mmCIF file of C-alpha atoms (C1' of nucleotides) in Angstrom:
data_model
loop_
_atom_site.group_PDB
_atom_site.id
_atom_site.type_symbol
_atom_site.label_atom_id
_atom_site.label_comp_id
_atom_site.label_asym_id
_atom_site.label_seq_id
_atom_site.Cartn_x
_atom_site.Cartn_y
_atom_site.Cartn_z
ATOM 1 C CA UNK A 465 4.377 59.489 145.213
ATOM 2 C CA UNK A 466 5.170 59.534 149.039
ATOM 3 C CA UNK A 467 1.503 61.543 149.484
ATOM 4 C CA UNK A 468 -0.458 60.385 152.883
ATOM 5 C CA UNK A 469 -3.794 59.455 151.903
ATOM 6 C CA UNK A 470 -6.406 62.138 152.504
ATOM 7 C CA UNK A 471 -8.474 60.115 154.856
ATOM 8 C CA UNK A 472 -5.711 59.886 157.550
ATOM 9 C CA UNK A 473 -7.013 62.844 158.736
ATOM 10 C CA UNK A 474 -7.637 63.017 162.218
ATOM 11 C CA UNK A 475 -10.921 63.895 163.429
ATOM 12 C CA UNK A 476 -12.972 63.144 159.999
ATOM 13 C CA UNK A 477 -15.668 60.838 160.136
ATOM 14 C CA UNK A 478 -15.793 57.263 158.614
ATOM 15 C CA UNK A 479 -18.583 55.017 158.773
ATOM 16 C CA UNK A 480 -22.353 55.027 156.910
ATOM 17 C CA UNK A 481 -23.813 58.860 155.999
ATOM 18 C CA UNK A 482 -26.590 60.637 157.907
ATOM 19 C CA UNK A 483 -28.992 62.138 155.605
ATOM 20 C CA UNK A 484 -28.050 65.459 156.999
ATOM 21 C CA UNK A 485 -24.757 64.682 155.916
ATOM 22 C CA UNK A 486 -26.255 63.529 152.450
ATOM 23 C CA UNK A 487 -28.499 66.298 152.423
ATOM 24 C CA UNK A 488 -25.432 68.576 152.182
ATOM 25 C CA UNK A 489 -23.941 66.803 149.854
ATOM 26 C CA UNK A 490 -26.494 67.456 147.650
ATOM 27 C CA UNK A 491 -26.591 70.610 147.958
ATOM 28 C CA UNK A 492 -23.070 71.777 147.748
ATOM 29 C CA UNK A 493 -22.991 69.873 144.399
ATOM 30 C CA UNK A 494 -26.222 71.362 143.392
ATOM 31 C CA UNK A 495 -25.061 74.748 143.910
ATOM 32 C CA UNK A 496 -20.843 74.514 142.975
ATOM 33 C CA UNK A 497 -20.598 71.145 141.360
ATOM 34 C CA UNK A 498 -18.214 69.112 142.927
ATOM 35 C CA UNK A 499 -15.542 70.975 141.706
ATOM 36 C CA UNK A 500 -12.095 69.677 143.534
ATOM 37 C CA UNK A 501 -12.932 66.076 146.133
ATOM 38 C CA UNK A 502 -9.888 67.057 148.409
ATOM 39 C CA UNK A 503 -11.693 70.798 149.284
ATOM 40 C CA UNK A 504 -15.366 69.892 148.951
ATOM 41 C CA UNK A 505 -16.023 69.022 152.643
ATOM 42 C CA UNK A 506 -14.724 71.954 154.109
ATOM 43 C CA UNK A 507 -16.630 73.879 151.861
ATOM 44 C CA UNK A 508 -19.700 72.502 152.077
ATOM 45 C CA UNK A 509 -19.432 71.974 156.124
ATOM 46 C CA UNK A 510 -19.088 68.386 155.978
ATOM 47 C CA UNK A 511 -16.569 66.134 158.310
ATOM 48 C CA UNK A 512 -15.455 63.956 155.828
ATOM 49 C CA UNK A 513 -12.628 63.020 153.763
ATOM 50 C CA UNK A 514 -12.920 64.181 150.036
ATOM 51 C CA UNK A 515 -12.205 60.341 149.046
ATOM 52 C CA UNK A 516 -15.285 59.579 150.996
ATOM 53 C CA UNK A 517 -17.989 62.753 149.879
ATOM 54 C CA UNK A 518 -16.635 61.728 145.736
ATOM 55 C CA UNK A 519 -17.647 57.677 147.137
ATOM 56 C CA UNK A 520 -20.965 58.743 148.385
ATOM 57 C CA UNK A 521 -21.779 60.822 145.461
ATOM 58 C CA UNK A 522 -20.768 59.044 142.709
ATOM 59 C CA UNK A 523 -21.809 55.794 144.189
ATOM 60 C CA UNK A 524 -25.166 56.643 146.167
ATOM 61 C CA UNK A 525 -26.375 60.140 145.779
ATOM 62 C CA UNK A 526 -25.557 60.914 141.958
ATOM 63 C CA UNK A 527 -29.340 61.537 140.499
ATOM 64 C CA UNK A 528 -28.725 59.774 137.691
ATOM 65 C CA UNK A 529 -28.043 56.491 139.342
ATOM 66 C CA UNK A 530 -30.760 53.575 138.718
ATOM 67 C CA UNK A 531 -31.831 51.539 142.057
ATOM 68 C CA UNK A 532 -33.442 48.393 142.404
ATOM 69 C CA UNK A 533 -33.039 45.005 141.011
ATOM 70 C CA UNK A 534 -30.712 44.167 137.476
ATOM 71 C CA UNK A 535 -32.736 43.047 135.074
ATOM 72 C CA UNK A 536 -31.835 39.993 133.029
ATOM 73 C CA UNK A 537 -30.985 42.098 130.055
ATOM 74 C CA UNK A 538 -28.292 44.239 132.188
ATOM 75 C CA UNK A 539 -27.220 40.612 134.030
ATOM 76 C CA UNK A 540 -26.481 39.570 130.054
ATOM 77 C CA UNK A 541 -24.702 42.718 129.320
ATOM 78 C CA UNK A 542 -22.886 42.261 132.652
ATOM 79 C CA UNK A 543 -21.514 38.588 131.616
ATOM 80 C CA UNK A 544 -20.987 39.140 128.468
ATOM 81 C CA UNK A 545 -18.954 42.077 129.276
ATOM 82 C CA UNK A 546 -16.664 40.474 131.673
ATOM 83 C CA UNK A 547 -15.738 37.932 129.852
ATOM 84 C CA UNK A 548 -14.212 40.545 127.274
ATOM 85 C CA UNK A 549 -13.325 43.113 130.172
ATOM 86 C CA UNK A 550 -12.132 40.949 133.191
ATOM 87 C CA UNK A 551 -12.543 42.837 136.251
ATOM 88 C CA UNK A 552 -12.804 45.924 134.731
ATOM 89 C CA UNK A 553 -16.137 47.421 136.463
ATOM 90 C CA UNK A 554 -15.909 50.911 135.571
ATOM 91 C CA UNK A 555 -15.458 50.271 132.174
ATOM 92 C CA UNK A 556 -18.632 47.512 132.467
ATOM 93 C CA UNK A 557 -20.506 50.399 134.164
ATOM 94 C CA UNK A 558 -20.370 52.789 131.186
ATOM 95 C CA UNK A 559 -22.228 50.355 129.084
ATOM 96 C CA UNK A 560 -24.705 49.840 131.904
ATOM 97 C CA UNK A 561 -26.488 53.682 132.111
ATOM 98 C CA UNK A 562 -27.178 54.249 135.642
ATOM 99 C CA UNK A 563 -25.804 51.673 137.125
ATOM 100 C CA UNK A 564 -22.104 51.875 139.490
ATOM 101 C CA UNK A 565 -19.352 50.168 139.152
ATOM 102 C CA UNK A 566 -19.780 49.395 142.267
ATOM 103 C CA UNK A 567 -23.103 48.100 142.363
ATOM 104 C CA UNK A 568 -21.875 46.308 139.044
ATOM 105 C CA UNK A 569 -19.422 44.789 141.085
ATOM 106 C CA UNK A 570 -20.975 43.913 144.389
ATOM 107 C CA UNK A 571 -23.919 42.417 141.785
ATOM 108 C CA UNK A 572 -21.221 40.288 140.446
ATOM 109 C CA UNK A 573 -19.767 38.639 143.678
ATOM 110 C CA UNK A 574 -23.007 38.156 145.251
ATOM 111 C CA UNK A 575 -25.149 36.526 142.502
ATOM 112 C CA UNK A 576 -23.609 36.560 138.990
ATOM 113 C CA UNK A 577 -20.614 34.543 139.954
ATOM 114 C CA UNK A 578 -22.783 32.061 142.023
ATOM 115 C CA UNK A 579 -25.101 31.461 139.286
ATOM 116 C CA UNK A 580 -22.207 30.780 136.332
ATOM 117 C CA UNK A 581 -20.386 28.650 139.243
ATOM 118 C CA UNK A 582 -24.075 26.672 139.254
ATOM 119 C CA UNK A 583 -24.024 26.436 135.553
ATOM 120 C CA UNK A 584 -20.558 24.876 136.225
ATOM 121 C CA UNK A 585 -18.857 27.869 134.550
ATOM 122 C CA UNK A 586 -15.522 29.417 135.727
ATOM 123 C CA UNK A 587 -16.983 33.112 136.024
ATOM 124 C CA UNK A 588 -13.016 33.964 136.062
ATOM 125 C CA UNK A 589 -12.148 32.619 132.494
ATOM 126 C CA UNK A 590 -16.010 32.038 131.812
ATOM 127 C CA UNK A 591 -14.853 28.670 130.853
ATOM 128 C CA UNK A 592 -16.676 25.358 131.801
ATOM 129 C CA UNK A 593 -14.387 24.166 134.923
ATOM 130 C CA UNK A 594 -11.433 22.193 133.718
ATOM 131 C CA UNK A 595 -10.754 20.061 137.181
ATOM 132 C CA UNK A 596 -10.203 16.619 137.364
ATOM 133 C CA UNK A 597 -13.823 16.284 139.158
ATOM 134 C CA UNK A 598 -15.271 17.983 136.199
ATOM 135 C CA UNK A 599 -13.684 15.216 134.008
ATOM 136 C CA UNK A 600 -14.464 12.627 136.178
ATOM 137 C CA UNK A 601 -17.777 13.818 135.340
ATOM 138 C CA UNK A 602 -17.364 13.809 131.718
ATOM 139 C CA UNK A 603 -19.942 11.500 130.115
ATOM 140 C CA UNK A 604 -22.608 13.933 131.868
ATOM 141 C CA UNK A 605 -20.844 16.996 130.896
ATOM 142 C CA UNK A 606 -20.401 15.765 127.488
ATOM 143 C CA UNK A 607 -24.291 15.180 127.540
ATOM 144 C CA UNK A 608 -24.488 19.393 127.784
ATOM 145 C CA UNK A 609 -23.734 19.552 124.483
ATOM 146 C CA UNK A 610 -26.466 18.239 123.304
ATOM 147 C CA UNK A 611 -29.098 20.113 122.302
ATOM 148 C CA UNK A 612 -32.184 18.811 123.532
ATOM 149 C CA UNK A 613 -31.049 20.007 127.329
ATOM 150 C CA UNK A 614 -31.570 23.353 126.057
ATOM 151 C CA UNK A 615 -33.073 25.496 128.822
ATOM 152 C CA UNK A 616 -35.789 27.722 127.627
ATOM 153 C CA UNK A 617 -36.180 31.206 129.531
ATOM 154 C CA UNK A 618 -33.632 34.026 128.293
ATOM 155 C CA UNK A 619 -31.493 34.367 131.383
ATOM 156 C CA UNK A 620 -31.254 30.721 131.411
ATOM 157 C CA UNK A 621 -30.271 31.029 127.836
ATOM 158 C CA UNK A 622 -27.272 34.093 128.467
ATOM 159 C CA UNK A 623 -26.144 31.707 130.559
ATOM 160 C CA UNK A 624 -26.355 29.077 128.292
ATOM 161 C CA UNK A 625 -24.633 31.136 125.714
ATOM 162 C CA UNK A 626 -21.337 30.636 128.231
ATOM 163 C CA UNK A 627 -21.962 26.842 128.544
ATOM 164 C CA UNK A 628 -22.203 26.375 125.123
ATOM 165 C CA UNK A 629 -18.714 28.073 124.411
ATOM 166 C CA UNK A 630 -17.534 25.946 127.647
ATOM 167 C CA UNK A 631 -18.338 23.090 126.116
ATOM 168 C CA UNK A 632 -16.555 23.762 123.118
ATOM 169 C CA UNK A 633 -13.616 24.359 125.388
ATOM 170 C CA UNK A 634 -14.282 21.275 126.998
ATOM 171 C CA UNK A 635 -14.196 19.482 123.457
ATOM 172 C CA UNK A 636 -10.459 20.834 123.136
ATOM 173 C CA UNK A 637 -9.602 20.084 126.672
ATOM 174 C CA UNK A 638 -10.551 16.521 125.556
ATOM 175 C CA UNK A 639 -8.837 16.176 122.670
ATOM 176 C CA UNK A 640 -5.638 17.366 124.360
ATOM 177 C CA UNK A 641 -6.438 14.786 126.763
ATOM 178 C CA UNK A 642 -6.530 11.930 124.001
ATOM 179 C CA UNK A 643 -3.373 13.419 122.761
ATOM 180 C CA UNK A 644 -1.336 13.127 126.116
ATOM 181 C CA UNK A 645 -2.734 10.084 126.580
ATOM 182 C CA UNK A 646 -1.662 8.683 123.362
ATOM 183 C CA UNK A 647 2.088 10.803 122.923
ATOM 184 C CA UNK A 648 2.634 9.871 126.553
ATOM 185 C CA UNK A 649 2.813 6.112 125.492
ATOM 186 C CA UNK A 650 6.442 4.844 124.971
ATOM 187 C CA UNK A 651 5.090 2.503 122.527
ATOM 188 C CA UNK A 652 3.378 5.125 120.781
ATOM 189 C CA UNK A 653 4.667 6.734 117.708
ATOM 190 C CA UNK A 654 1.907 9.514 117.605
ATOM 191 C CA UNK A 655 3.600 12.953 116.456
ATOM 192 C CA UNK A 656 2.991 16.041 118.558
ATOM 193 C CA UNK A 657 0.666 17.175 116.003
ATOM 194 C CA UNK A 658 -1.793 14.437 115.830
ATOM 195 C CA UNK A 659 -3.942 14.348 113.205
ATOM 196 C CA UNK A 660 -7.413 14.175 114.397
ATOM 197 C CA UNK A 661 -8.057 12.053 111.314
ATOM 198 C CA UNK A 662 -5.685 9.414 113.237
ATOM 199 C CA UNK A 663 -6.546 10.147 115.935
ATOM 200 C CA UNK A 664 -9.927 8.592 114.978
ATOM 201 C CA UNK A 665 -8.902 5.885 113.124
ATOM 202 C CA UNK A 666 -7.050 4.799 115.754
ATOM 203 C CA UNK A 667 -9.825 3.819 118.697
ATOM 204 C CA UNK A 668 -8.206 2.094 120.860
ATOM 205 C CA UNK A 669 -6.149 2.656 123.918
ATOM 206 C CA UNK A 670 -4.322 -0.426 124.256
ATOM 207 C CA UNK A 671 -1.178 1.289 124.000
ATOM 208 C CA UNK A 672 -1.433 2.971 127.198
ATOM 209 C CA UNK A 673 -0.157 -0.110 129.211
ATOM 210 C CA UNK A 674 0.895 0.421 132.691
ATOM 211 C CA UNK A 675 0.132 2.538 135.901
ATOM 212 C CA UNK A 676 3.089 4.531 134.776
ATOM 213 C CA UNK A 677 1.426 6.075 131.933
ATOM 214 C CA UNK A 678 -1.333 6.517 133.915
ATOM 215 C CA UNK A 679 0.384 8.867 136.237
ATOM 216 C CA UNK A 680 2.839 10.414 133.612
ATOM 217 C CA UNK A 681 -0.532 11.276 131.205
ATOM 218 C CA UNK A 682 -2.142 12.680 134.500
ATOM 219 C CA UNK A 683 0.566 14.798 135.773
ATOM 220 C CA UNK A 684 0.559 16.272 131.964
ATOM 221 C CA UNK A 685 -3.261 16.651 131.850
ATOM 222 C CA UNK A 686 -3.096 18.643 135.612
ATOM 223 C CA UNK A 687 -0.627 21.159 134.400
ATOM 224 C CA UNK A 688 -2.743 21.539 131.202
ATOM 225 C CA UNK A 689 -5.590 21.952 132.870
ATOM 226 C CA UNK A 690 -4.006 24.593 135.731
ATOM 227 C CA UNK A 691 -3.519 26.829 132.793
ATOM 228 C CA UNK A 692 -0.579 26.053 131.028
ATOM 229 C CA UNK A 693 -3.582 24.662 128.675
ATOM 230 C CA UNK A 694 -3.583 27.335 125.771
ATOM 231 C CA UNK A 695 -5.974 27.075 123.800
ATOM 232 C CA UNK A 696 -3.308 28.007 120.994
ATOM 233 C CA UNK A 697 -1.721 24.864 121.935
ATOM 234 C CA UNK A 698 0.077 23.191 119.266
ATOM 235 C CA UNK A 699 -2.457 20.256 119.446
ATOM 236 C CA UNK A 700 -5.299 22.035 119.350
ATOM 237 C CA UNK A 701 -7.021 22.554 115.797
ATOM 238 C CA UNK A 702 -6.345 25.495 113.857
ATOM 239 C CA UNK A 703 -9.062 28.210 113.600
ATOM 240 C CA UNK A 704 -12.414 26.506 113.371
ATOM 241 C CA UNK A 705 -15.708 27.065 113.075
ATOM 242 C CA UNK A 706 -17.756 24.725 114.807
ATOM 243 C CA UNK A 707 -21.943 24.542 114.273
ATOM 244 C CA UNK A 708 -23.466 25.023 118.001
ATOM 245 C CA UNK A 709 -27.218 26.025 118.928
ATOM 246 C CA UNK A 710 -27.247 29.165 120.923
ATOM 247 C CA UNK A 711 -23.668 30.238 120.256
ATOM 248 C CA UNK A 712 -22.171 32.745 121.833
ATOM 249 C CA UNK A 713 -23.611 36.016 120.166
ATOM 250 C CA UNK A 714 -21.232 39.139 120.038
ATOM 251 C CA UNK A 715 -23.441 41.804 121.173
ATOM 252 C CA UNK A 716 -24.542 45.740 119.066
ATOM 253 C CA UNK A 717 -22.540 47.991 120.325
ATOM 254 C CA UNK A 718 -24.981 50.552 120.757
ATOM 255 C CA UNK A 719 -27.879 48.550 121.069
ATOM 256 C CA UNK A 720 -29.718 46.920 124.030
ATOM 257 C CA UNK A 721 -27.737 43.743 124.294
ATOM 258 C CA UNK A 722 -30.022 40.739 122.455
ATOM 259 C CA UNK A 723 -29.883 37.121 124.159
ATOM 260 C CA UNK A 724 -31.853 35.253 121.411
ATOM 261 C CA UNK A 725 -31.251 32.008 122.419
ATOM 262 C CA UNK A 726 -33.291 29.971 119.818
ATOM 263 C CA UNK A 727 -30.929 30.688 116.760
ATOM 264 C CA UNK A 728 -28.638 28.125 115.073
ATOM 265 C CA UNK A 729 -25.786 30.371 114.959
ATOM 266 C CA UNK A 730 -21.655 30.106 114.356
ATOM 267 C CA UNK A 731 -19.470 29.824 117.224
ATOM 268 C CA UNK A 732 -16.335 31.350 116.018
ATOM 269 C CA UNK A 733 -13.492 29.465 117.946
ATOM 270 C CA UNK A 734 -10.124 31.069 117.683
ATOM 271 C CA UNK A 735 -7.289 28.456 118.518
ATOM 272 C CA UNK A 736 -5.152 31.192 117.615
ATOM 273 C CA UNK A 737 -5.659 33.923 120.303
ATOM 274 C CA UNK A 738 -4.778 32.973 124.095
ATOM 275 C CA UNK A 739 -8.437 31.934 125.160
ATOM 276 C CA UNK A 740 -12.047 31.776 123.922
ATOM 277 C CA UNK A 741 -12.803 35.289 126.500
ATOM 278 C CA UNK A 742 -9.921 37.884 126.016
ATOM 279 C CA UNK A 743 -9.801 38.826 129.271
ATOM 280 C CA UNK A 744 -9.163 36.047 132.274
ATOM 281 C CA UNK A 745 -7.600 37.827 134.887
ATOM 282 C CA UNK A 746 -3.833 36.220 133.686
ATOM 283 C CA UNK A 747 -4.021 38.093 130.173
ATOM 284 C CA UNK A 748 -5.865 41.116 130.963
ATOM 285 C CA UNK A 749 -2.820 43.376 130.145
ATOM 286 C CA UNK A 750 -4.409 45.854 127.993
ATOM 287 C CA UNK A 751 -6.121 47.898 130.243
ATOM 288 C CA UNK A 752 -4.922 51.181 128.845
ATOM 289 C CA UNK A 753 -7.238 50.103 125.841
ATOM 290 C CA UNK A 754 -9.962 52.115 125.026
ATOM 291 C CA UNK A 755 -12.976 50.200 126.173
ATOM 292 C CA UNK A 756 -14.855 50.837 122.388
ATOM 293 C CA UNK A 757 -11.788 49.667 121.169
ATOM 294 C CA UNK A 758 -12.001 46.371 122.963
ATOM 295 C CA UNK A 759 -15.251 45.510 122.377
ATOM 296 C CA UNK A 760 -14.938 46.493 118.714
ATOM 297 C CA UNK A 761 -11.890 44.219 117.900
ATOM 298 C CA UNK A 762 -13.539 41.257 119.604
ATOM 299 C CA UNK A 763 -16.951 41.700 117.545
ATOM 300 C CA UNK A 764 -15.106 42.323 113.943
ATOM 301 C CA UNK A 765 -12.793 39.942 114.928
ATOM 302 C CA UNK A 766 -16.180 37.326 115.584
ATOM 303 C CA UNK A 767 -16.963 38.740 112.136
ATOM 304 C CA UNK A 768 -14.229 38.830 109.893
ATOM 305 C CA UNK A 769 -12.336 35.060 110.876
ATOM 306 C CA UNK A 770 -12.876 33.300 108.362
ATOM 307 C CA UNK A 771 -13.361 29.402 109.213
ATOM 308 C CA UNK A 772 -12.858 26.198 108.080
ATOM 309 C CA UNK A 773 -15.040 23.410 109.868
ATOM 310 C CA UNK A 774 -13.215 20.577 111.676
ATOM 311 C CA UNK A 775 -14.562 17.412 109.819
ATOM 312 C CA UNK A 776 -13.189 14.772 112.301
ATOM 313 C CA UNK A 777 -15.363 16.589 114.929
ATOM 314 C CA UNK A 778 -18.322 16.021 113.009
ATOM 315 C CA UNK A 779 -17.785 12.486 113.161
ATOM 316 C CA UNK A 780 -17.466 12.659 116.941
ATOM 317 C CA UNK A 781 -20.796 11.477 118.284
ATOM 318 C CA UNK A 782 -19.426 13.002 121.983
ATOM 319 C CA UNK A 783 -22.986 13.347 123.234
ATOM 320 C CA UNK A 784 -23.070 9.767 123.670
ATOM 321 C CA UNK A 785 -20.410 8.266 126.091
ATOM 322 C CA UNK A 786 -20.434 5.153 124.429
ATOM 323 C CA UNK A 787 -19.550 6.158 121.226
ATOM 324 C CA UNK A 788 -17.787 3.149 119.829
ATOM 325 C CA UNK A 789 -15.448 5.492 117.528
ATOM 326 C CA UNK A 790 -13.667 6.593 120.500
ATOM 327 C CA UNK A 791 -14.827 4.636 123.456
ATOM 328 C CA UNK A 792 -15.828 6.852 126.126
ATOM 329 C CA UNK A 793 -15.648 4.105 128.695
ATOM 330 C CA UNK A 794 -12.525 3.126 128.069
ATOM 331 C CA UNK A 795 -10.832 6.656 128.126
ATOM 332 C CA UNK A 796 -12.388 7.392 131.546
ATOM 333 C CA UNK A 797 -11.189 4.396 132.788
ATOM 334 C CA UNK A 798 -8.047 5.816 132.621
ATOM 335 C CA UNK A 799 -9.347 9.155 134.678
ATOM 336 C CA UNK A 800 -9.310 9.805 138.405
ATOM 337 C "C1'" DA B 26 -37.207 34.164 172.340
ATOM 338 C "C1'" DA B 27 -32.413 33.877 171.769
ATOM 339 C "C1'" DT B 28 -28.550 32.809 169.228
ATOM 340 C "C1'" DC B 29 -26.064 31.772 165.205
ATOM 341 C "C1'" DC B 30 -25.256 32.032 160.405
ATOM 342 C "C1'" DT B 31 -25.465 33.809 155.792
ATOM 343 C "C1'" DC B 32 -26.055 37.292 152.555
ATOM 344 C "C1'" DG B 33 -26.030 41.794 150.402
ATOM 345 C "C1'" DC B 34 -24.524 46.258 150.216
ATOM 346 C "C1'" DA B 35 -22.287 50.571 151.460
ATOM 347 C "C1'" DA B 36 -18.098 52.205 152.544
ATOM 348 C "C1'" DC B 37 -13.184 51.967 153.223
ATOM 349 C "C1'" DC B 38 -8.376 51.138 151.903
ATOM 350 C "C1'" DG B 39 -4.375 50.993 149.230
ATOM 351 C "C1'" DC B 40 -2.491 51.486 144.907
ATOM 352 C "C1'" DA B 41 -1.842 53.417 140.294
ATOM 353 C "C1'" DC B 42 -2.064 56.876 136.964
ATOM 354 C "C1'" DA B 43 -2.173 61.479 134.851
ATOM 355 C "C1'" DG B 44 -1.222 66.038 135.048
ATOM 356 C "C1'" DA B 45 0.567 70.103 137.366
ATOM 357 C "C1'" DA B 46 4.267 72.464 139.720
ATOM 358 C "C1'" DT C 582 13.192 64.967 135.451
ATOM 359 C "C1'" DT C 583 11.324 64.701 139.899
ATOM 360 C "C1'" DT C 584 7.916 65.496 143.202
ATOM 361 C "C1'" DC C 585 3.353 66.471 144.489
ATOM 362 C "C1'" DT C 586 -1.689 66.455 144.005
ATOM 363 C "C1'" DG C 587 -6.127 64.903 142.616
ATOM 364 C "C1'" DT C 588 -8.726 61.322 141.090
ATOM 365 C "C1'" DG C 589 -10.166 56.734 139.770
ATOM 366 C "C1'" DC C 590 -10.162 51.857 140.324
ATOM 367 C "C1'" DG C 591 -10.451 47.219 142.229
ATOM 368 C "C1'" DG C 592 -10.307 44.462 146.316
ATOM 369 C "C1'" DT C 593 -11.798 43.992 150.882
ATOM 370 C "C1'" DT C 594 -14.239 44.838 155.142
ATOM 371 C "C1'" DG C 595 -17.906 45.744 158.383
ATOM 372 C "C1'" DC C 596 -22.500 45.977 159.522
ATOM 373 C "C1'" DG C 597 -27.399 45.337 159.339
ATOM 374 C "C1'" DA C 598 -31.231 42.407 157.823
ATOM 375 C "C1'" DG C 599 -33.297 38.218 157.502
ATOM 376 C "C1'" DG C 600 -33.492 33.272 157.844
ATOM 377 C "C1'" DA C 601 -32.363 28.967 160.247
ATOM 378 C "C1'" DT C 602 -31.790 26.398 164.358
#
DNA sequence: AATCCTCGCAACCGCACAGAA
DNA sequence: TTTCTGTGCGGTTGCGAGGAT
């Protein structure tokens, strides 16, 4: 490498574009196409940087580029997207005609992630937050899943499509919770793989004696919970298939993207593969991957896993925090 | 009316990668 | 194989607009 970056130029301009500036721009392109960055301003009379005349063309002045406000079917594409893609704007942008990555991206910081953060959504691993305030929370949170709190209008319901798979993570995040709780006991003789079926046999929590316990099942929940938490955790079910309302639809490929929120649809949870969203910032190591390619493994892979329900789950009434198979109450007791 | 604060967006910066020499 | 060049990408910054005090 060792090359000094084109803009240290002395004597070029930085800062916002004149039109005249724009205007020949324009021009130049119009008449030469932009043919190479690093010799376009000379040529075309312009005291800029070549890094600078590709920014303002590709990001402002390109013809093709669509202004104005996203509209909720592009802000559905745009989630949905990043929670396959990560970060990955430019390859967002290419599914997103006329729109930059870097509008894509500003659009992002400045509203998407606020809204999912409202929705109480991790817009990083588009995951409902897994804090200790959020399971403090719990019996409300739990309440999400139920489906009468559906929200109606269709960007309510893309986002909706994200706090339904939250929740399901949220489900697992409990259950590994019940199982720290439980294996952390020194009375207990729970195996590492606890059956669920036990698990609810067994409702009580009398086994978890003593402050110690406490702390010891705490200190294990925080470093699940700071992402050590796979969801291909030993203790987490195998590959299941779990009934949800407005589940989280893989999108056409080459079709506008369709929220239909008011489907009874298949979530298809894979406890084998690192997370529900493929692309968290910590495993987005792929990047090399064609961006078809991406999208096209996570759709056939939506469509091909074959499932096997989780029974025990079915049983678990964990809208209602007093449900006396596991008591609710009793478990948060035992949570900061 | 003046000042402060927040927000949104355009632009910049540094790094990485691919291909050419 | 190494070095250089051109380009693209993602993160960050700076500034103007608008609202709140």
């Amino acid at each position: 490498m060792g090359r000094s970056p084109c803009c240290d130029e002395v004597g070029v301009k930085k800062g916002p574009w004149t039109p005249e500036e724009d205007e020949k721009l324009i021009e130049y392109i119009k008449k030469h196409g932009h043919g190479s960055w690093r010799h376009l301003p000379r040529n075309a009379g312009l005291n800029r940087c070549g890094k600078s005349c590709r920014l303002r063309w590709t990001n402002y002045l390109r013809p093709d580029i669509k202004r104005g406000k996203f509209s909720e079917e592009e802000e559905g594409l745009i989630i949905h997207l990043h929670s396959m893609l990560g970060n990955k704007w430019s390859l967002i942008s290419t599914k997103l005609p006329g729109r930059t990555d870097n509008e894509i991206k500003n659009h992002w910081n400045t509203h998407l992630k606020k809204k999912l953060l409202l929705m109480g959504i991790d817009p990083v691993t588009h995951r409902r937050r897994a804090d200790l305030e959020l399971l403090a929370n719990l019996p409300n949170l739990l309440s999400c899943c139920n489906s009468s709190t559906r929200m109606a209008n269709s960007w309510d319901s893309t986002l909706q499509l994200q706090a339904d798979a939250a929740n399901l993570v949220q489900v697992q995040i409990l259950q590994g919770l019940l199982q720290v709780l439980i294996s952390s006991s020194p009375n207990s003789n729970a195996s590492p793989n606890l059956n669920m079926n036990n698990l609810l046999a067994g409702s009580s929590l009398a086994p978890l004696r003593n402050i110690a316990d406490i702390l010891q099942a705490n200190r294990q929940l925080e470093a699940l919970l700071n992402g050590s938490f796979g969801l291909a955790h030993g203790s987490i079910p195998s590959a299941s298939t779990i009934q949800m309302p407005n589940s989280y639809q893989a999108l056409p490929l080459q079709n506008q993207p369709k929220m239909n929120g008011n489907e009874n649809q298949q979530l298809l949870f894979h406890s084998n593969t690192p997370s529900l969203v493929s692309a968290s910032p910590e495993n987005t190591t792929s990047v090399s991957l064609k961006q078809e390619q991406i999208i096209s493994n996570e759709i056939s892979a939506a469509n091909s896993e074959s499932s096997t329900p989780i029974d025990p789950w079915d049983a678990l009434n964990l809208s209602d925090p007093n449900g006396a198979d596991l008591g609710w109450k009793e478990i948060l007791e035992y949570v900061p």
